[in-house]
PDB file of C-alpha atoms in Angstrom:
ATOM      1  CA  UNK P   1     111.458 150.226 142.248  1.00  0.00           C
ATOM      2  CA  UNK P   2     111.306 147.614 139.449  1.00  0.00           C
ATOM      3  CA  UNK P   3     114.360 145.436 138.907  1.00  0.00           C
ATOM      4  CA  UNK P   4     116.284 145.697 135.667  1.00  0.00           C
ATOM      5  CA  UNK P   5     115.594 142.065 134.821  1.00  0.00           C
ATOM      6  CA  UNK P   6     111.922 141.710 135.825  1.00  0.00           C
ATOM      7  CA  UNK P   7     111.328 139.706 132.635  1.00  0.00           C
ATOM      8  CA  UNK P   8     113.540 136.778 131.608  1.00  0.00           C
ATOM      9  CA  UNK P   9     114.238 138.629 128.334  1.00  0.00           C
ATOM     10  CA  UNK P  10     115.582 142.145 128.035  1.00  0.00           C
ATOM     11  CA  UNK P  11     116.251 144.065 124.826  1.00  0.00           C
ATOM     12  CA  UNK P  12     119.456 146.055 125.233  1.00  0.00           C
ATOM     13  CA  UNK P  13     119.940 147.531 121.746  1.00  0.00           C
ATOM     14  CA  UNK P  14     117.521 148.081 118.887  1.00  0.00           C
ATOM     15  CA  UNK P  15     118.234 148.374 115.170  1.00  0.00           C
ATOM     16  CA  UNK P  16     118.888 152.135 115.143  1.00  0.00           C
ATOM     17  CA  UNK P  17     121.260 151.905 118.097  1.00  0.00           C
ATOM     18  CA  UNK P  18     123.121 149.001 116.500  1.00  0.00           C
ATOM     19  CA  UNK P  19     123.450 150.890 113.236  1.00  0.00           C
ATOM     20  CA  UNK P  20     125.316 153.596 115.180  1.00  0.00           C
ATOM     21  CA  UNK P  21     127.442 150.915 116.839  1.00  0.00           C
ATOM     22  CA  UNK P  22     128.362 149.456 113.431  1.00  0.00           C
ATOM     23  CA  UNK P  23     129.249 152.920 112.106  1.00  0.00           C
ATOM     24  CA  UNK P  24     131.666 153.335 115.024  1.00  0.00           C
ATOM     25  CA  UNK P  25     133.111 149.871 114.392  1.00  0.00           C
ATOM     26  CA  UNK P  26     133.609 150.791 110.720  1.00  0.00           C
ATOM     27  CA  UNK P  27     135.526 153.930 111.744  1.00  0.00           C
ATOM     28  CA  UNK P  28     137.794 151.788 113.916  1.00  0.00           C
ATOM     29  CA  UNK P  29     138.264 149.285 111.095  1.00  0.00           C
ATOM     30  CA  UNK P  30     139.078 152.029 108.578  1.00  0.00           C
ATOM     31  CA  UNK P  31     141.821 153.300 110.893  1.00  0.00           C
ATOM     32  CA  UNK P  32     143.200 149.796 111.452  1.00  0.00           C
ATOM     33  CA  UNK P  33     143.057 148.245 107.978  1.00  0.00           C
ATOM     34  CA  UNK P  34     145.167 149.166 104.955  1.00  0.00           C
ATOM     35  CA  UNK P  35     143.159 150.419 101.957  1.00  0.00           C
ATOM     36  CA  UNK P  36     144.334 147.568  99.694  1.00  0.00           C
ATOM     37  CA  UNK P  37     144.956 143.841 100.094  1.00  0.00           C
ATOM     38  CA  UNK P  38     142.289 143.576 102.789  1.00  0.00           C
ATOM     39  CA  UNK P  39     139.407 141.118 103.128  1.00  0.00           C
ATOM     40  CA  UNK P  40     136.620 140.385 105.581  1.00  0.00           C
ATOM     41  CA  UNK P  41     135.913 136.939 107.011  1.00  0.00           C
ATOM     42  CA  UNK P  42     132.351 136.514 108.283  1.00  0.00           C
ATOM     43  CA  UNK P  43     131.868 133.674 110.744  1.00  0.00           C
ATOM     44  CA  UNK P  44     128.604 131.953 109.899  1.00  0.00           C
ATOM     45  CA  UNK P  45     125.933 132.313 110.878  1.00  0.00           C
ATOM     46  CA  UNK P  46     125.466 135.786 112.282  1.00  0.00           C
ATOM     47  CA  UNK P  47     129.015 137.033 111.759  1.00  0.00           C
ATOM     48  CA  UNK P  48     128.550 136.923 107.996  1.00  0.00           C
ATOM     49  CA  UNK P  49     125.585 139.356 107.789  1.00  0.00           C
ATOM     50  CA  UNK P  50     127.319 141.545 110.391  1.00  0.00           C
ATOM     51  CA  UNK P  51     130.391 141.575 108.141  1.00  0.00           C
ATOM     52  CA  UNK P  52     128.139 142.596 105.221  1.00  0.00           C
ATOM     53  CA  UNK P  53     126.774 145.515 107.239  1.00  0.00           C
ATOM     54  CA  UNK P  54     130.290 146.499 108.309  1.00  0.00           C
ATOM     55  CA  UNK P  55     131.425 146.216 104.685  1.00  0.00           C
ATOM     56  CA  UNK P  56     128.708 148.680 103.619  1.00  0.00           C
ATOM     57  CA  UNK P  57     129.601 151.168 106.363  1.00  0.00           C
ATOM     58  CA  UNK P  58     133.315 150.929 105.515  1.00  0.00           C
ATOM     59  CA  UNK P  59     132.630 151.525 101.837  1.00  0.00           C
ATOM     60  CA  UNK P  60     130.391 154.498 102.608  1.00  0.00           C
ATOM     61  CA  UNK P  61     132.903 156.056 105.025  1.00  0.00           C
ATOM     62  CA  UNK P  62     136.000 155.551 102.877  1.00  0.00           C
ATOM     63  CA  UNK P  63     134.463 156.013  99.432  1.00  0.00           C
ATOM     64  CA  UNK P  64     136.198 152.789  98.374  1.00  0.00           C
ATOM     65  CA  UNK P  65     134.537 149.730  96.843  1.00  0.00           C
ATOM     66  CA  UNK P  66     133.345 147.103  99.306  1.00  0.00           C
ATOM     67  CA  UNK P  67     136.036 144.815 100.670  1.00  0.00           C
ATOM     68  CA  UNK P  68     135.875 141.184  99.559  1.00  0.00           C
ATOM     69  CA  UNK P  69     133.943 139.064 102.039  1.00  0.00           C
ATOM     70  CA  UNK P  70     134.446 135.355 102.600  1.00  0.00           C
ATOM     71  CA  UNK P  71     132.074 133.341 104.795  1.00  0.00           C
ATOM     72  CA  UNK P  72     133.505 130.705 107.100  1.00  0.00           C
ATOM     73  CA  UNK P  73     131.331 128.128 108.830  1.00  0.00           C
ATOM     74  CA  UNK P  74     132.406 127.660 112.440  1.00  0.00           C
ATOM     75  CA  UNK P  75     130.171 125.831 114.882  1.00  0.00           C
ATOM     76  CA  UNK P  76     130.545 125.793 118.655  1.00  0.00           C
ATOM     77  CA  UNK P  77     126.979 126.348 119.836  1.00  0.00           C
ATOM     78  CA  UNK P  78     123.791 124.954 118.387  1.00  0.00           C
ATOM     79  CA  UNK P  79     121.278 127.494 117.132  1.00  0.00           C
ATOM     80  CA  UNK P  80     119.401 127.497 120.433  1.00  0.00           C
ATOM     81  CA  UNK P  81     122.604 128.608 122.245  1.00  0.00           C
ATOM     82  CA  UNK P  82     122.088 125.974 124.944  1.00  0.00           C
ATOM     83  CA  UNK P  83     123.708 122.987 123.231  1.00  0.00           C
ATOM     84  CA  UNK P  84     127.482 123.044 123.196  1.00  0.00           C
ATOM     85  CA  UNK P  85     129.265 120.886 120.606  1.00  0.00           C
ATOM     86  CA  UNK P  86     132.152 118.798 121.929  1.00  0.00           C
ATOM     87  CA  UNK P  87     134.612 120.471 119.551  1.00  0.00           C
ATOM     88  CA  UNK P  88     134.635 123.700 117.590  1.00  0.00           C
ATOM     89  CA  UNK P  89     133.890 122.549 114.053  1.00  0.00           C
ATOM     90  CA  UNK P  90     135.200 124.517 111.083  1.00  0.00           C
ATOM     91  CA  UNK P  91     134.248 123.908 107.470  1.00  0.00           C
ATOM     92  CA  UNK P  92     137.042 125.084 105.189  1.00  0.00           C
ATOM     93  CA  UNK P  93     136.327 127.701 102.533  1.00  0.00           C
ATOM     94  CA  UNK P  94     138.284 126.756  99.367  1.00  0.00           C
ATOM     95  CA  UNK P  95     138.232 130.388  98.171  1.00  0.00           C
ATOM     96  CA  UNK P  96     140.518 131.350 101.058  1.00  0.00           C
ATOM     97  CA  UNK P  97     143.119 128.829  99.898  1.00  0.00           C
ATOM     98  CA  UNK P  98     143.276 130.652  96.559  1.00  0.00           C
ATOM     99  CA  UNK P  99     144.199 134.007  98.148  1.00  0.00           C
ATOM    100  CA  UNK P 100     147.685 135.272  98.886  1.00  0.00           C
ATOM    101  CA  UNK P 101     146.961 135.434 102.598  1.00  0.00           C
ATOM    102  CA  UNK P 102     150.552 136.327 103.464  1.00  0.00           C
ATOM    103  CA  UNK P 103     149.977 139.682 101.731  1.00  0.00           C
ATOM    104  CA  UNK P 104     146.338 140.178 102.718  1.00  0.00           C
ATOM    105  CA  UNK P 105     145.138 141.766 105.945  1.00  0.00           C
ATOM    106  CA  UNK P 106     142.079 139.973 107.270  1.00  0.00           C
ATOM    107  CA  UNK P 107     139.312 141.185 109.555  1.00  0.00           C
ATOM    108  CA  UNK P 108     137.344 138.315 111.121  1.00  0.00           C
ATOM    109  CA  UNK P 109     133.806 139.342 112.139  1.00  0.00           C
ATOM    110  CA  UNK P 110     131.595 137.490 114.631  1.00  0.00           C
ATOM    111  CA  UNK P 111     128.568 138.351 116.725  1.00  0.00           C
ATOM    112  CA  UNK P 112     129.507 137.492 120.331  1.00  0.00           C
ATOM    113  CA  UNK P 113     132.877 136.851 121.955  1.00  0.00           C
ATOM    114  CA  UNK P 114     132.028 134.594 124.876  1.00  0.00           C
ATOM    115  CA  UNK P 115     134.550 131.852 125.659  1.00  0.00           C
ATOM    116  CA  UNK P 116     136.590 132.477 122.513  1.00  0.00           C
ATOM    117  CA  UNK P 117     136.562 128.999 120.968  1.00  0.00           C
ATOM    118  CA  UNK P 118     135.103 130.004 117.571  1.00  0.00           C
ATOM    119  CA  UNK P 119     137.334 133.044 117.136  1.00  0.00           C
ATOM    120  CA  UNK P 120     140.457 131.125 118.180  1.00  0.00           C
ATOM    121  CA  UNK P 121     139.641 128.225 115.832  1.00  0.00           C
ATOM    122  CA  UNK P 122     139.098 130.672 112.961  1.00  0.00           C
ATOM    123  CA  UNK P 123     142.363 132.559 113.546  1.00  0.00           C
ATOM    124  CA  UNK P 124     144.299 129.289 113.863  1.00  0.00           C
ATOM    125  CA  UNK P 125     142.824 128.084 110.559  1.00  0.00           C
ATOM    126  CA  UNK P 126     143.734 131.341 108.806  1.00  0.00           C
ATOM    127  CA  UNK P 127     147.282 131.174 110.198  1.00  0.00           C
ATOM    128  CA  UNK P 128     147.540 127.607 108.925  1.00  0.00           C
ATOM    129  CA  UNK P 129     146.647 128.926 105.453  1.00  0.00           C
ATOM    130  CA  UNK P 130     149.498 131.470 105.702  1.00  0.00           C
ATOM    131  CA  UNK P 131     147.729 134.596 106.984  1.00  0.00           C
ATOM    132  CA  UNK P 132     150.126 136.986 108.707  1.00  0.00           C
ATOM    133  CA  UNK P 133     147.838 139.865 109.683  1.00  0.00           C
ATOM    134  CA  UNK P 134     144.513 138.900 111.219  1.00  0.00           C
ATOM    135  CA  UNK P 135     142.355 141.317 113.195  1.00  0.00           C
ATOM    136  CA  UNK P 136     139.084 140.486 114.891  1.00  0.00           C
ATOM    137  CA  UNK P 137     135.820 142.380 115.337  1.00  0.00           C
ATOM    138  CA  UNK P 138     132.816 141.379 117.417  1.00  0.00           C
ATOM    139  CA  UNK P 139     129.495 143.069 117.939  1.00  0.00           C
ATOM    140  CA  UNK P 140     129.443 141.998 121.618  1.00  0.00           C
ATOM    141  CA  UNK P 141     132.321 141.179 123.962  1.00  0.00           C
ATOM    142  CA  UNK P 142     131.141 139.509 127.185  1.00  0.00           C
ATOM    143  CA  UNK P 143     134.598 139.790 128.809  1.00  0.00           C
ATOM    144  CA  UNK P 144     134.733 136.181 129.985  1.00  0.00           C
ATOM    145  CA  UNK P 145     136.923 134.789 127.202  1.00  0.00           C
ATOM    146  CA  UNK P 146     138.808 131.678 128.320  1.00  0.00           C
ATOM    147  CA  UNK P 147     141.036 131.348 125.265  1.00  0.00           C
ATOM    148  CA  UNK P 148     144.173 133.298 124.267  1.00  0.00           C
ATOM    149  CA  UNK P 149     142.230 135.549 121.890  1.00  0.00           C
ATOM    150  CA  UNK P 150     140.749 139.040 122.031  1.00  0.00           C
ATOM    151  CA  UNK P 151     138.724 141.331 119.816  1.00  0.00           C
ATOM    152  CA  UNK P 152     140.545 144.254 118.211  1.00  0.00           C
ATOM    153  CA  UNK P 153     137.253 146.009 117.471  1.00  0.00           C
ATOM    154  CA  UNK P 154     134.300 145.728 119.853  1.00  0.00           C
ATOM    155  CA  UNK P 155     130.884 147.233 119.286  1.00  0.00           C
ATOM    156  CA  UNK P 156     129.322 146.641 122.713  1.00  0.00           C
ATOM    157  CA  UNK P 157     130.922 145.605 125.997  1.00  0.00           C
ATOM    158  CA  UNK P 158     128.542 143.550 128.157  1.00  0.00           C
ATOM    159  CA  UNK P 159     129.133 142.062 131.560  1.00  0.00           C
ATOM    160  CA  UNK P 160     126.226 139.815 132.449  1.00  0.00           C
ATOM    161  CA  UNK P 161     125.946 136.662 134.537  1.00  0.00           C
ATOM    162  CA  UNK P 162     127.736 133.645 133.067  1.00  0.00           C
ATOM    163  CA  UNK P 163     124.403 131.809 132.894  1.00  0.00           C
ATOM    164  CA  UNK P 164     122.731 134.610 130.926  1.00  0.00           C
ATOM    165  CA  UNK P 165     122.442 134.189 127.178  1.00  0.00           C
ATOM    166  CA  UNK P 166     123.330 137.127 124.947  1.00  0.00           C
ATOM    167  CA  UNK P 167     121.491 136.916 121.632  1.00  0.00           C
ATOM    168  CA  UNK P 168     122.383 138.984 118.617  1.00  0.00           C
ATOM    169  CA  UNK P 169     119.364 138.902 116.351  1.00  0.00           C
ATOM    170  CA  UNK P 170     120.628 139.596 112.856  1.00  0.00           C
ATOM    171  CA  UNK P 171     118.621 139.552 109.641  1.00  0.00           C
ATOM    172  CA  UNK P 172     118.200 137.424 107.587  1.00  0.00           C
ATOM    173  CA  UNK P 173     118.156 134.930 110.470  1.00  0.00           C
ATOM    174  CA  UNK P 174     115.783 137.032 112.561  1.00  0.00           C
ATOM    175  CA  UNK P 175     113.294 139.709 111.562  1.00  0.00           C
ATOM    176  CA  UNK P 176     114.723 142.523 113.660  1.00  0.00           C
ATOM    177  CA  UNK P 177     118.325 143.591 114.250  1.00  0.00           C
ATOM    178  CA  UNK P 178     118.767 143.778 118.035  1.00  0.00           C
ATOM    179  CA  UNK P 179     120.661 142.491 121.060  1.00  0.00           C
ATOM    180  CA  UNK P 180     118.745 140.741 123.805  1.00  0.00           C
ATOM    181  CA  UNK P 181     119.733 139.073 127.063  1.00  0.00           C
ATOM    182  CA  UNK P 182     117.937 136.017 128.370  1.00  0.00           C
ATOM    183  CA  UNK P 183     118.328 136.199 132.139  1.00  0.00           C
ATOM    184  CA  UNK P 184     119.912 133.068 133.645  1.00  0.00           C
ATOM    185  CA  UNK P 185     119.309 131.128 130.461  1.00  0.00           C
ATOM    186  CA  UNK P 186     115.535 131.348 130.963  1.00  0.00           C
ATOM    187  CA  UNK P 187     113.451 129.203 128.642  1.00  0.00           C
ATOM    188  CA  UNK P 188     112.248 131.015 125.552  1.00  0.00           C
TER     189      UNK P 188
END
């Protein structure tokens, strides 16, 4: 019998499957978010295009115009997912400072919740700007978060080895929308 991880790389979800996952996430978001005074925050890089996809599904399901979307650059891992920065870097978005965040419900969208540093840094920044209601949504929750943060909306729950790398391939950064696991951080 072949092992599940015979190859160092395994595709877990393809584009069609992830579209269904995002539709389910949009249903959860529609039930959680008020119809007005709501905005999406897309953590760059891959959280932003995921937020755009979620925005489209929400608009289609509710019949309402698309929610405003604000990108926020937060950097914990280098693009190759092997290099960890010493600190979680956040580049402020001046547009967020212009909003009445005390009266706006925010939904922060990211690709993978791993240790929780990026999501925690983002929520702390938004609280510093005066946000009172911040929810979080992730495409993948690895269930090993080490920070006092959780995802309110989760697309996929994955429990893989701590050394495995979960990659969310999201256009425009990759050609195909999919989730892959690199077994034990195998070289690509």
